[in-house]
Amino acid sequence: MFGQAETVTIDGRGPGRTFEGLGGLSAGASSRLLIDYPEPQRSQLLDFLFKPNFGASLHHLKVEIGGDVNSTEGSEPSSARSREEFEHPWREYFDRGYEWWLMREAKKRNPKIYLDILQWGAPDWIGDKEFPDSADASALAWDKRIPRNRKKFFTQDNADFIASFIQGAKQYHGLDINYCGIWNETPAGDVWDGPRRDLPWIKLLRKTLDHHGLSKVGIIACDSDGGHDPRAWRITEFMEQDAELKKAIYAVGAHYPSHWATDVAKQCGKALWASEDSTGWAGCSLFSDSPPVMGWGVALEMAKLYNLNYLNAKITKTTICYLIDSYYDSLSFANASVIKANMPWSGYYEVWPPLWAMAHTGQFAQPGWRYLDDGCGMLKSGGSYVSLRSPKGTGDYSVIIETADAKTPQTLTFRMFDGLATGPVHVWQSSEQSQFERQEDIHPANGSFTIKLEPGSIYSLMTNTGQGKGKTKAPPRGEFPMPYHDNFESYPPGKMAKYFADQSGTFEVAKRADSGKCLRQSVARRGIDWEHYPTPEPYTIIGSARWRNYEVSCDARIEGTGYAAVFGRVKSSLLSVSAPPHGYWLKVSAGGRWELKAFTSTL
């Protein structure tokens, strides 16, 4: 039994902000294992993310500017590890890692996709001329290193480094970077209310980009992690006091704003972005042996998030963290994405229901479409809806509806006028039982039509066609192969070795001093840390946390002073705060001293 009809009247020429798209974040080494997938599974995964009218159909890809420091699930390599590399760049510097490859693959599938970049950390050489420091960064106490890092980060060096990254993307890969951020979730002052080193630097970055011919690259500020804390949007208050700062910023970005923004932010005249957001952190698990999957409940919350971000906060672009769960489960946030793909040795992957929640918006609106505020609101019996119009003269429109909080069925009537299309309305629905299935078309009469809504569902209504549900079949799952051995002879020097996930520093294939090849840690100095996850001593991981009763060994060479170590039974690597991972390890120093250890205890 459906309830009494609720009526929505939509003026096709009414007010509304411009929709700027949906994005996915590849950072913190969260996409590390994707590039190691065999074909055709690798292409299938990329299609689910980026191919229009196949899966999520993302409009933005946001990637980390690598800094060789730990940024959550590991470290990502830098395109300039030293001032020498920065001043005398080579093509191979801009082939390190996998983000370049990922951006190319995304662009190949959707030539219109926008590319966003952001730093988590930076190489140590940055800022060393403005703030010379004779002490080794790795030897500084953590509380002493924080102000040093902030001083070094907000320098001309770093602005030039970002400009070189953008220029390298174009020169070596044919990629145009559209937007760049400031510093991920890092307070700009000594405390949030303290001196703001980022504000003058934002203006410096704008001038630097313009000087390098990059005036079309928009700056997003400040990528603060705030939730309902007004300080996440506080930069809008500074913008009202500083015309140059306001002009320098394209859009104001906040992380996890919980579909909320201050009144000052909503009235600042700039686009508001959820530049990192998620509904899935409740579905993932830290250090859990059996983390829950991202199921239908998370999918409903995803649809609700997209709608309420605009309804409540006037947020016009949302980027979800992570793009894909393609890292070892023994790392931090297991099952924190819409696709699980961390078994490249078998080709196995899982596409989870939240991906189809993304498709309900990603396939039914494009950047440049405009929200129609008359067609955006809350349902009386639970749920929400937003309406958008194409900028083309066809009058095409879409309506995205979610009934996550509804307990009973509802009936919703739309009355459309003033330039909106009058043809058939195509309907797609997702429920717990079946996701993203096309339903019978609705044929409006005199510009009006009615739809019946089930609770706990997502609907997308559209006047044009082309949407689709990609269907593939993954191979059976398979654990990491045992026995495993690699002498690295099959890789070119400078490349990653399959399945190795660097947690600090960068491990690359290199020629050995005698003969043959090896895996070499290539970063000489600890960089400017992302302050949430301080970088430990360099190490890389491989294998399975579920292995039992096994042997592990390696041949190692210590170059100069220091030590080498081999680990086993690693439980977790996250948040060790400069300590080793949780496991057993044999440590051998350059002088021949050895220790057998369990985490920080010597056995």
Coordinates of C-alpha atoms in Angstrom, one line a residue:
M1 CA 0.0 0.0 0.0
F2 CA 1.6 3.3 -1.1
G3 CA 1.1 6.4 0.8
Q4 CA -0.5 9.7 -0.2
A5 CA 1.2 11.4 -3.2
E6 CA 3.7 14.1 -2.5
T7 CA 4.0 16.7 -5.3
V8 CA 7.2 18.5 -6.5
T9 CA 7.0 21.3 -9.1
I10 CA 10.2 22.0 -10.9
D11 CA 10.9 25.2 -12.8
G12 CA 13.4 24.4 -15.6
R13 CA 14.8 28.0 -15.4
G14 CA 14.9 28.2 -11.6
P15 CA 17.9 28.8 -9.5
G16 CA 20.6 26.2 -8.6
R17 CA 24.4 25.8 -8.4
T18 CA 26.5 24.1 -11.0
F19 CA 27.2 20.4 -10.4
E20 CA 31.0 19.7 -10.6
G21 CA 31.1 16.0 -10.4
L22 CA 31.9 12.9 -8.4
G23 CA 35.5 11.8 -7.7
G24 CA 37.6 9.0 -6.4
L25 CA 40.9 9.3 -4.4
S26 CA 44.0 7.3 -5.2
A27 CA 46.5 8.2 -2.4
G28 CA 48.3 6.7 0.6
A29 CA 49.3 3.8 -1.6
S30 CA 45.7 2.6 -1.6
S31 CA 45.9 1.6 -5.3
R32 CA 49.3 -0.1 -5.2
L33 CA 48.3 -3.6 -6.2
L34 CA 45.9 -2.6 -9.1
I35 CA 48.7 -2.2 -11.6
D36 CA 49.9 -5.7 -10.9
Y37 CA 46.6 -7.3 -12.0
P38 CA 46.7 -9.4 -15.1
E39 CA 44.5 -8.8 -18.1
P40 CA 41.6 -8.8 -18.7
Q41 CA 40.8 -8.2 -15.0
R42 CA 42.9 -5.0 -14.8
S43 CA 40.9 -3.4 -17.6
Q44 CA 37.7 -4.6 -16.1
L45 CA 38.5 -2.9 -12.8
L46 CA 39.4 0.4 -14.6
D47 CA 36.2 0.2 -16.6
F48 CA 34.1 -0.1 -13.5
L49 CA 35.7 3.1 -12.1
F50 CA 36.1 5.3 -15.2
K51 CA 34.3 4.1 -18.3
P52 CA 31.2 6.2 -18.9
N53 CA 27.9 4.3 -18.5
F54 CA 29.6 1.1 -17.3
G55 CA 30.0 1.5 -13.5
A56 CA 30.7 4.4 -11.2
S57 CA 31.5 6.7 -14.2
L58 CA 33.7 9.0 -12.1
H59 CA 34.1 12.5 -13.3
H60 CA 37.3 13.3 -11.3
L61 CA 40.4 11.3 -10.3
K62 CA 42.4 12.8 -7.4
V63 CA 45.9 11.5 -6.8
E64 CA 48.7 12.0 -4.4
I65 CA 51.8 13.9 -5.3
G66 CA 54.3 11.4 -4.1
G67 CA 56.8 12.4 -1.3
D68 CA 58.5 9.1 -0.4
V69 CA 56.8 9.3 3.1
N70 CA 54.1 7.2 4.7
S71 CA 50.7 8.6 3.8
T72 CA 48.4 5.8 5.3
E73 CA 48.7 2.4 3.5
G74 CA 52.3 3.1 2.5
S75 CA 54.5 5.6 0.7
E76 CA 54.3 6.9 -2.9
P77 CA 57.5 7.8 -4.8
S78 CA 58.5 11.3 -5.6
S79 CA 59.3 12.7 -9.1
A80 CA 62.3 14.6 -7.5
R81 CA 64.1 13.0 -4.6
S82 CA 66.8 15.6 -4.5
R83 CA 67.4 19.1 -5.7
E84 CA 69.6 17.7 -8.4
E85 CA 66.8 15.6 -9.8
F86 CA 64.4 18.6 -9.6
E87 CA 66.8 20.9 -11.4
H88 CA 67.8 18.3 -14.0
P89 CA 64.7 16.2 -14.6
W90 CA 64.7 13.0 -16.6
R91 CA 61.7 11.2 -18.1
E92 CA 62.1 8.2 -15.8
Y93 CA 61.6 10.3 -12.7
F94 CA 58.1 10.9 -13.9
D95 CA 57.4 7.2 -14.5
R96 CA 58.0 6.3 -10.8
G97 CA 55.1 4.5 -9.1
Y98 CA 51.7 4.0 -10.6
E99 CA 49.7 7.2 -10.3
W100 CA 50.9 8.4 -13.8
W101 CA 49.7 5.1 -15.2
L102 CA 46.4 5.4 -13.4
M103 CA 45.8 8.9 -14.7
R104 CA 46.5 7.8 -18.3
E105 CA 44.2 4.8 -18.0
A106 CA 41.4 7.0 -16.5
K107 CA 41.9 9.6 -19.4
K108 CA 41.9 6.8 -21.9
R109 CA 38.4 5.7 -20.8
N110 CA 37.0 9.1 -20.2
P111 CA 38.8 11.9 -22.1
K112 CA 36.7 14.5 -20.2
I113 CA 37.7 13.3 -16.8
Y114 CA 39.2 16.0 -14.5
L115 CA 42.5 15.3 -12.7
D116 CA 43.1 16.6 -9.2
I117 CA 46.4 16.4 -7.2
L118 CA 47.3 16.9 -3.5
Q119 CA 50.4 16.5 -1.3
W120 CA 50.5 14.3 1.9
G121 CA 54.2 14.8 2.4
A122 CA 57.2 16.1 0.4
P123 CA 60.9 15.3 -0.3
D124 CA 63.4 16.5 2.4
W125 CA 65.3 18.9 0.1
I126 CA 62.3 21.2 -0.2
G127 CA 62.8 24.4 1.8
D128 CA 66.4 23.6 2.8
K129 CA 67.6 26.9 1.3
E130 CA 65.1 29.1 3.2
F131 CA 65.4 27.0 6.4
P132 CA 68.8 25.3 6.5
D133 CA 68.9 22.7 9.2
S134 CA 72.1 20.8 9.9
A135 CA 70.3 18.1 11.9
D136 CA 69.2 15.0 10.2
A137 CA 65.4 15.0 10.0
S138 CA 65.2 11.3 11.1
A139 CA 67.1 12.2 14.3
L140 CA 64.8 15.0 15.3
A141 CA 62.2 14.3 18.0
W142 CA 58.7 14.3 16.7
D143 CA 57.6 17.5 18.5
K144 CA 60.7 19.3 17.2
R145 CA 60.1 18.1 13.6
I146 CA 56.5 19.5 13.3
P147 CA 57.3 23.2 13.1
R148 CA 60.4 22.5 11.0
N149 CA 58.2 20.5 8.5
R150 CA 55.6 23.3 8.3
K151 CA 58.3 25.9 7.6
K152 CA 59.9 23.9 4.9
F153 CA 56.6 22.9 3.3
F154 CA 55.2 26.4 2.8
T155 CA 58.2 27.7 0.7
Q156 CA 58.9 28.7 -2.9
D157 CA 60.6 25.3 -3.3
N158 CA 57.4 23.5 -2.8
A159 CA 55.4 25.8 -5.1
D160 CA 58.0 25.1 -7.8
F161 CA 57.9 21.4 -7.1
I162 CA 54.1 21.3 -7.6
A163 CA 54.5 23.3 -10.8
S164 CA 57.1 20.8 -12.0
F165 CA 54.8 17.9 -11.3
I166 CA 52.0 19.5 -13.3
Q167 CA 54.4 20.3 -16.2
G168 CA 55.8 16.7 -16.1
A169 CA 52.3 15.3 -16.3
K170 CA 51.8 17.2 -19.6
Q171 CA 55.3 16.9 -21.0
Y172 CA 55.8 13.2 -20.4
H173 CA 52.3 11.8 -20.3
G174 CA 50.1 14.2 -22.2
L175 CA 48.0 14.8 -19.1
D176 CA 46.4 18.2 -18.1
I177 CA 46.1 18.6 -14.4
N178 CA 42.9 20.6 -13.6
Y179 CA 43.1 21.2 -9.8
C180 CA 45.6 21.1 -7.1
G181 CA 45.2 21.3 -3.3
I182 CA 47.4 22.5 -0.4
W183 CA 48.4 19.9 2.2
N184 CA 46.2 17.0 3.2
E185 CA 44.5 17.4 6.6
T186 CA 47.5 19.3 8.1
P187 CA 46.8 22.3 10.3
A188 CA 48.5 25.2 8.8
G189 CA 49.3 27.0 12.1
D190 CA 50.9 25.8 15.3
V191 CA 47.3 25.0 16.2
W192 CA 44.3 25.7 14.0
D193 CA 43.8 29.1 15.7
G194 CA 47.5 29.9 15.5
P195 CA 49.6 31.6 12.8
R196 CA 48.4 30.6 9.3
R197 CA 51.4 29.9 7.2
D198 CA 49.3 28.5 4.4
L199 CA 47.4 31.7 3.5
P200 CA 50.3 33.7 2.1
W201 CA 51.6 30.5 0.5
I202 CA 48.3 29.9 -1.3
K203 CA 48.9 33.3 -3.0
L204 CA 52.5 32.4 -3.7
L205 CA 51.4 29.1 -5.3
R206 CA 48.9 31.0 -7.5
K207 CA 51.7 33.3 -8.7
T208 CA 54.1 30.4 -9.2
L209 CA 51.6 28.4 -11.3
D210 CA 50.7 31.5 -13.4
H211 CA 54.4 32.2 -13.9
H212 CA 54.8 28.7 -15.3
G213 CA 51.9 29.1 -17.7
L214 CA 49.5 27.1 -15.5
S215 CA 46.8 29.7 -14.9
K216 CA 44.1 27.2 -15.8
V217 CA 45.0 25.0 -12.8
G218 CA 42.5 25.8 -10.1
I219 CA 43.6 25.8 -6.4
I220 CA 41.5 24.0 -3.9
A221 CA 41.9 25.1 -0.2
C222 CA 42.4 23.9 2.4
D223 CA 41.6 20.2 2.5
S224 CA 41.0 20.4 6.3
D225 CA 39.5 17.4 8.2
G226 CA 36.7 19.0 10.2
G227 CA 33.3 17.2 10.2
H228 CA 31.0 19.7 11.8
D229 CA 33.9 21.8 13.1
P230 CA 33.5 25.4 11.7
R231 CA 37.3 25.6 11.4
A232 CA 37.2 23.2 8.4
W233 CA 35.5 26.1 6.5
R234 CA 37.3 28.9 8.3
I235 CA 39.4 29.9 5.2
T236 CA 36.2 31.4 3.8
E237 CA 36.3 34.0 6.6
F238 CA 39.9 34.9 5.7
M239 CA 38.9 35.1 2.0
E240 CA 36.4 37.8 2.9
Q241 CA 39.2 39.9 4.4
D242 CA 41.7 39.3 1.7
A243 CA 40.7 39.9 -1.9
E244 CA 44.0 38.5 -3.3
L245 CA 43.5 35.2 -1.4
K246 CA 39.9 34.9 -2.6
K247 CA 41.0 35.4 -6.2
A248 CA 43.7 32.8 -5.9
I249 CA 41.3 30.0 -4.8
Y250 CA 39.0 28.3 -7.2
A251 CA 37.0 26.2 -4.7
V252 CA 36.9 25.6 -1.0
G253 CA 37.5 22.0 -0.1
A254 CA 36.8 20.3 3.3
H255 CA 37.1 16.7 4.3
Y256 CA 34.3 14.6 5.8
P257 CA 32.0 17.7 6.3
S258 CA 29.0 15.5 7.1
H259 CA 26.9 17.4 4.6
W260 CA 27.3 20.6 6.6
A261 CA 29.0 24.0 5.9
T262 CA 29.0 27.3 7.7
D263 CA 26.7 30.1 6.4
V264 CA 29.9 32.1 5.6
A265 CA 31.1 29.3 3.4
K266 CA 27.8 28.9 1.6
Q267 CA 27.7 32.6 0.8
C268 CA 31.4 33.1 -0.1
G269 CA 30.8 33.0 -3.8
K270 CA 33.1 30.1 -4.4
A271 CA 32.3 26.5 -5.2
L272 CA 32.2 24.2 -2.1
W273 CA 33.7 20.7 -2.4
A274 CA 33.8 17.7 -0.1
S275 CA 37.3 17.1 -1.4
E276 CA 37.5 13.9 0.6
D277 CA 34.5 12.1 1.9
S278 CA 33.2 8.6 2.7
T279 CA 30.3 6.8 4.2
G280 CA 32.3 3.6 4.6
W281 CA 34.6 4.1 7.5
A282 CA 32.0 2.4 9.7
G283 CA 32.1 -0.6 7.3
C284 CA 35.9 -0.9 7.4
S285 CA 37.9 -2.1 10.3
L286 CA 41.3 -1.3 11.8
F287 CA 43.4 -4.3 12.4
S288 CA 40.4 -6.7 12.1
D289 CA 41.0 -10.3 11.0
S290 CA 37.6 -10.3 9.4
P291 CA 36.6 -6.8 8.3
P292 CA 33.0 -6.5 7.1
V293 CA 32.4 -5.7 3.5
M294 CA 30.9 -2.5 2.1
G295 CA 27.3 -3.8 1.8
W296 CA 23.9 -2.4 0.9
G297 CA 23.7 -0.3 4.0
V298 CA 26.8 1.6 3.0
A299 CA 25.3 2.0 -0.5
L300 CA 22.3 3.7 0.9
E301 CA 24.4 6.0 2.9
M302 CA 26.5 6.8 -0.2
A303 CA 23.4 7.9 -2.1
K304 CA 22.2 9.9 0.9
L305 CA 25.6 11.6 1.2
Y306 CA 25.6 12.8 -2.4
N307 CA 22.1 14.2 -2.1
L308 CA 22.5 15.8 1.3
N309 CA 25.9 17.3 0.5
Y310 CA 24.0 19.6 -1.9
L311 CA 20.8 19.9 0.0
N312 CA 22.3 20.9 3.3
A313 CA 25.7 22.4 2.5
K314 CA 25.5 23.4 -1.2
I315 CA 28.5 21.1 -1.9
T316 CA 28.7 20.6 -5.6
K317 CA 31.5 18.0 -5.9
T318 CA 32.2 15.0 -3.7
T319 CA 35.4 12.8 -3.8
I320 CA 35.3 9.4 -2.1
C321 CA 38.2 7.9 -0.3
Y322 CA 39.3 5.4 -1.5
L323 CA 39.0 4.9 -5.2
I324 CA 39.7 1.2 -4.8
D325 CA 40.8 -1.1 -2.0
S326 CA 44.0 -2.5 -3.6
Y327 CA 46.4 -2.9 -0.7
Y328 CA 47.1 -5.7 1.8
D329 CA 44.5 -6.4 4.5
S330 CA 47.3 -6.2 7.1
L331 CA 47.4 -2.5 6.5
S332 CA 45.0 0.1 7.9
F333 CA 41.5 0.5 6.7
A334 CA 40.6 -2.9 5.2
N335 CA 37.4 -2.9 3.0
A336 CA 37.3 0.9 2.7
S337 CA 36.2 1.3 -0.9
V338 CA 33.6 0.3 -3.5
I339 CA 35.8 -2.4 -5.1
K340 CA 38.1 -4.9 -3.4
A341 CA 41.0 -5.8 -5.6
N342 CA 44.0 -6.9 -3.6
M343 CA 44.7 -10.4 -5.1
P344 CA 46.5 -9.7 -8.4
W345 CA 48.2 -13.1 -8.3
S346 CA 44.8 -14.7 -8.8
G347 CA 43.0 -11.9 -10.6
Y348 CA 40.1 -12.1 -8.1
Y349 CA 38.2 -9.0 -7.2
E350 CA 34.8 -8.0 -5.8
V351 CA 32.5 -5.1 -6.9
W352 CA 30.4 -4.0 -3.9
P353 CA 26.9 -2.3 -3.8
P354 CA 28.2 1.2 -3.1
L355 CA 29.7 1.3 -6.6
W356 CA 26.2 1.3 -8.0
A357 CA 25.1 4.0 -5.6
M358 CA 27.9 6.1 -7.3
A359 CA 26.5 5.1 -10.7
H360 CA 23.1 6.5 -9.8
T361 CA 24.7 10.0 -9.8
G362 CA 27.8 9.4 -12.0
Q363 CA 25.8 8.1 -15.0
F364 CA 22.9 10.6 -14.6
A365 CA 24.7 14.0 -14.4
Q366 CA 27.8 15.5 -15.8
P367 CA 30.0 18.4 -14.6
G368 CA 28.4 21.5 -16.0
W369 CA 24.8 20.4 -15.3
R370 CA 22.9 22.6 -12.9
Y371 CA 21.0 21.7 -9.8
L372 CA 17.3 22.8 -9.9
D373 CA 16.6 24.0 -6.4
D374 CA 12.9 23.6 -6.8
G375 CA 13.5 19.9 -7.5
C376 CA 15.7 19.3 -4.5
G377 CA 14.3 18.4 -1.1
M378 CA 13.5 15.9 1.7
L379 CA 10.7 13.3 1.4
K380 CA 8.1 13.6 4.2
S381 CA 8.2 9.8 4.9
G382 CA 12.0 9.5 4.7
G383 CA 14.5 10.1 2.0
S384 CA 15.7 12.9 -0.3
Y385 CA 15.8 13.9 -4.0
V386 CA 17.9 16.2 -6.2
S387 CA 17.1 17.3 -9.7
L388 CA 19.7 18.5 -12.3
R389 CA 19.4 20.0 -15.8
S390 CA 21.7 19.6 -18.8
P391 CA 23.3 22.9 -20.0
K392 CA 22.4 21.9 -23.6
G393 CA 19.2 23.2 -25.2
T394 CA 17.5 19.7 -25.2
G395 CA 15.8 20.3 -21.8
D396 CA 17.2 16.9 -20.6
Y397 CA 17.1 16.5 -16.8
S398 CA 17.7 13.8 -14.2
V399 CA 16.3 13.2 -10.7
I400 CA 18.2 11.1 -8.1
I401 CA 16.1 9.8 -5.2
E402 CA 17.1 7.8 -2.1
T403 CA 14.7 6.3 0.5
A404 CA 17.4 5.2 3.0
D405 CA 15.4 6.3 6.1
A406 CA 11.9 5.5 4.8
K407 CA 9.9 2.8 6.6
T408 CA 6.9 2.7 4.3
P409 CA 6.3 3.0 0.5
Q410 CA 5.7 6.5 -0.9
T411 CA 4.3 8.1 -4.0
L412 CA 6.0 11.1 -5.6
T413 CA 4.5 13.3 -8.4
F414 CA 6.6 15.6 -10.5
R415 CA 5.3 18.6 -12.4
M416 CA 7.9 19.9 -14.9
F417 CA 7.7 23.2 -16.8
D418 CA 9.6 26.0 -18.5
G419 CA 11.9 24.2 -21.0
L420 CA 12.3 20.8 -19.5
A421 CA 11.9 17.8 -21.8
T422 CA 8.5 16.2 -22.1
G423 CA 9.4 12.8 -23.5
P424 CA 9.7 9.4 -21.7
V425 CA 11.4 9.2 -18.3
H426 CA 13.8 6.2 -18.0
V427 CA 14.0 4.7 -14.6
W428 CA 16.8 2.8 -12.9
Q429 CA 16.5 1.3 -9.4
S430 CA 18.7 -0.3 -6.8
S431 CA 17.6 -2.3 -3.8
E432 CA 19.3 -4.7 -1.4
Q433 CA 18.2 -7.6 -3.6
S434 CA 19.3 -6.2 -7.0
Q435 CA 21.5 -3.2 -7.9
F436 CA 21.2 -0.8 -10.8
E437 CA 18.5 -2.4 -12.8
R438 CA 16.4 -0.6 -15.5
Q439 CA 12.7 -0.4 -14.8
E440 CA 9.7 0.4 -17.1
D441 CA 9.7 3.8 -18.6
I442 CA 7.4 6.5 -17.3
H443 CA 5.4 8.5 -19.9
P444 CA 4.5 12.0 -18.6
A445 CA 1.1 13.5 -19.4
N446 CA 0.9 17.3 -19.6
G447 CA 4.3 17.7 -18.1
S448 CA 3.5 15.5 -15.0
F449 CA 4.3 12.0 -13.9
T450 CA 4.1 9.9 -10.8
I451 CA 6.6 7.3 -9.4
K452 CA 6.1 4.8 -6.6
L453 CA 9.0 4.5 -4.2
E454 CA 10.0 1.5 -2.1
P455 CA 11.8 2.1 1.2
G456 CA 15.5 1.4 1.3
S457 CA 16.1 2.0 -2.4
I458 CA 17.9 4.3 -4.8
Y459 CA 16.3 5.7 -8.0
S460 CA 17.6 7.6 -11.0
L461 CA 15.2 9.2 -13.5
M462 CA 16.5 10.5 -16.8
T463 CA 15.1 11.8 -20.1
N464 CA 18.0 10.6 -22.2
T465 CA 19.5 7.1 -22.6
G466 CA 22.9 5.4 -22.7
Q467 CA 23.2 4.3 -19.1
G468 CA 24.4 0.8 -18.5
K469 CA 25.5 -1.8 -16.0
G470 CA 28.8 -3.4 -16.7
K471 CA 28.9 -7.1 -16.1
T472 CA 32.1 -9.2 -15.7
K473 CA 33.1 -12.4 -13.9
A474 CA 36.3 -12.5 -11.8
P475 CA 38.4 -15.7 -11.4
P476 CA 38.2 -17.6 -8.2
R477 CA 40.0 -16.0 -5.2
G478 CA 43.5 -17.3 -4.4
E479 CA 45.9 -16.7 -1.6
F480 CA 49.4 -15.3 -2.2
P481 CA 51.4 -18.1 -3.9
M482 CA 53.6 -20.2 -1.8
P483 CA 56.5 -20.8 -2.3
Y484 CA 57.5 -17.4 -3.5
H485 CA 60.9 -16.3 -4.9
D486 CA 62.1 -13.3 -6.9
N487 CA 65.6 -12.4 -8.0
F488 CA 64.3 -9.3 -9.9
E489 CA 66.0 -10.2 -13.1
S490 CA 62.8 -9.8 -15.2
Y491 CA 62.4 -6.0 -14.3
P492 CA 64.0 -3.0 -15.9
P493 CA 66.1 -0.9 -13.5
G494 CA 64.1 1.8 -11.7
K495 CA 60.8 -0.1 -11.8
M496 CA 58.7 -1.5 -8.9
A497 CA 58.7 -5.2 -8.3
K498 CA 55.4 -7.0 -8.4
Y499 CA 53.4 -7.2 -5.1
F500 CA 55.9 -5.2 -3.0
A501 CA 54.1 -2.5 -1.0
D502 CA 56.5 0.2 0.3
Q503 CA 55.7 1.6 3.7
S504 CA 58.5 4.1 3.8
G505 CA 61.0 5.2 1.3
T506 CA 61.0 3.7 -2.2
F507 CA 62.2 0.3 -3.2
E508 CA 63.1 0.0 -6.9
V509 CA 64.8 -2.6 -9.0
A510 CA 68.5 -1.8 -9.5
K511 CA 71.7 -3.3 -10.9
R512 CA 73.8 -4.9 -8.2
A513 CA 77.5 -3.9 -7.6
D514 CA 78.6 -7.4 -8.6
S515 CA 76.2 -8.8 -11.2
G516 CA 72.4 -9.3 -11.6
K517 CA 69.7 -7.1 -10.0
C518 CA 68.3 -6.4 -6.6
L519 CA 65.6 -4.4 -4.9
R520 CA 67.2 -1.2 -3.6
Q521 CA 65.8 1.4 -1.2
S522 CA 66.5 4.6 -3.1
V523 CA 65.6 7.5 -0.7
A524 CA 68.5 8.9 1.1
R525 CA 66.8 11.2 3.7
R526 CA 63.5 11.1 5.5
G527 CA 61.1 13.6 3.9
I528 CA 58.7 16.2 5.2
D529 CA 56.1 13.9 6.9
W530 CA 52.4 14.0 6.7
E531 CA 51.8 14.7 10.4
H532 CA 49.1 12.1 10.9
Y533 CA 51.3 9.1 10.1
P534 CA 55.0 9.8 10.9
T535 CA 57.3 7.9 8.6
P536 CA 59.1 4.9 10.0
E537 CA 62.5 3.5 8.9
P538 CA 62.2 2.4 5.3
Y539 CA 60.7 -1.0 4.7
T540 CA 58.4 -2.8 2.2
I541 CA 56.0 -5.7 2.7
I542 CA 54.9 -8.7 0.6
G543 CA 52.9 -11.9 1.1
S544 CA 50.0 -12.8 3.4
A545 CA 49.2 -12.2 7.0
R546 CA 47.4 -15.6 7.0
W547 CA 50.5 -17.7 6.3
R548 CA 51.5 -20.1 9.1
N549 CA 54.7 -22.1 9.6
Y550 CA 56.9 -20.7 6.9
E551 CA 60.5 -19.6 6.3
V552 CA 61.5 -16.2 4.9
S553 CA 65.0 -15.1 3.9
C554 CA 66.8 -12.6 1.6
D555 CA 70.2 -11.7 0.5
A556 CA 71.0 -8.2 1.6
R557 CA 73.7 -5.6 1.2
I558 CA 74.1 -2.7 3.6
E559 CA 75.5 0.3 1.8
G560 CA 77.6 2.2 4.3
T561 CA 76.2 2.4 7.9
G562 CA 72.8 1.3 9.1
Y563 CA 71.2 -2.1 9.1
A564 CA 69.1 -4.6 7.1
A565 CA 66.2 -6.7 8.5
V566 CA 63.8 -9.4 7.4
F567 CA 60.3 -9.7 9.0
G568 CA 57.8 -12.5 9.4
R569 CA 54.3 -12.9 10.8
V570 CA 53.6 -9.2 10.4
K571 CA 50.2 -8.4 11.9
S572 CA 49.8 -4.8 11.0
S573 CA 52.0 -1.9 9.8
L574 CA 49.8 1.1 10.5
L575 CA 50.3 3.8 13.0
S576 CA 53.5 2.4 14.4
V577 CA 54.7 6.0 14.9
S578 CA 58.2 5.5 13.6
A579 CA 58.4 2.0 15.2
P580 CA 58.8 -1.2 13.2
P581 CA 55.7 -3.2 12.1
H582 CA 54.1 -5.7 14.5
G583 CA 55.9 -8.9 13.8
Y584 CA 59.1 -11.0 14.4
W585 CA 62.3 -9.7 12.8
L586 CA 66.0 -10.4 12.4
K587 CA 68.1 -7.2 12.4
V588 CA 71.7 -7.2 11.2
S589 CA 73.8 -4.1 11.4
A590 CA 76.7 -3.1 9.2
G591 CA 79.2 -4.0 11.9
G592 CA 77.8 -7.6 12.1
R593 CA 75.8 -7.2 15.3
W594 CA 72.4 -9.1 15.1
E595 CA 69.2 -9.1 17.1
L596 CA 66.1 -11.3 17.0
K597 CA 63.1 -9.1 17.9
A598 CA 59.3 -9.2 18.4
F599 CA 58.0 -5.7 17.5
T600 CA 60.1 -3.5 19.8
S601 CA 61.2 -6.2 22.2
T602 CA 64.6 -8.0 21.9
L603 CA 64.3 -11.8 22.2

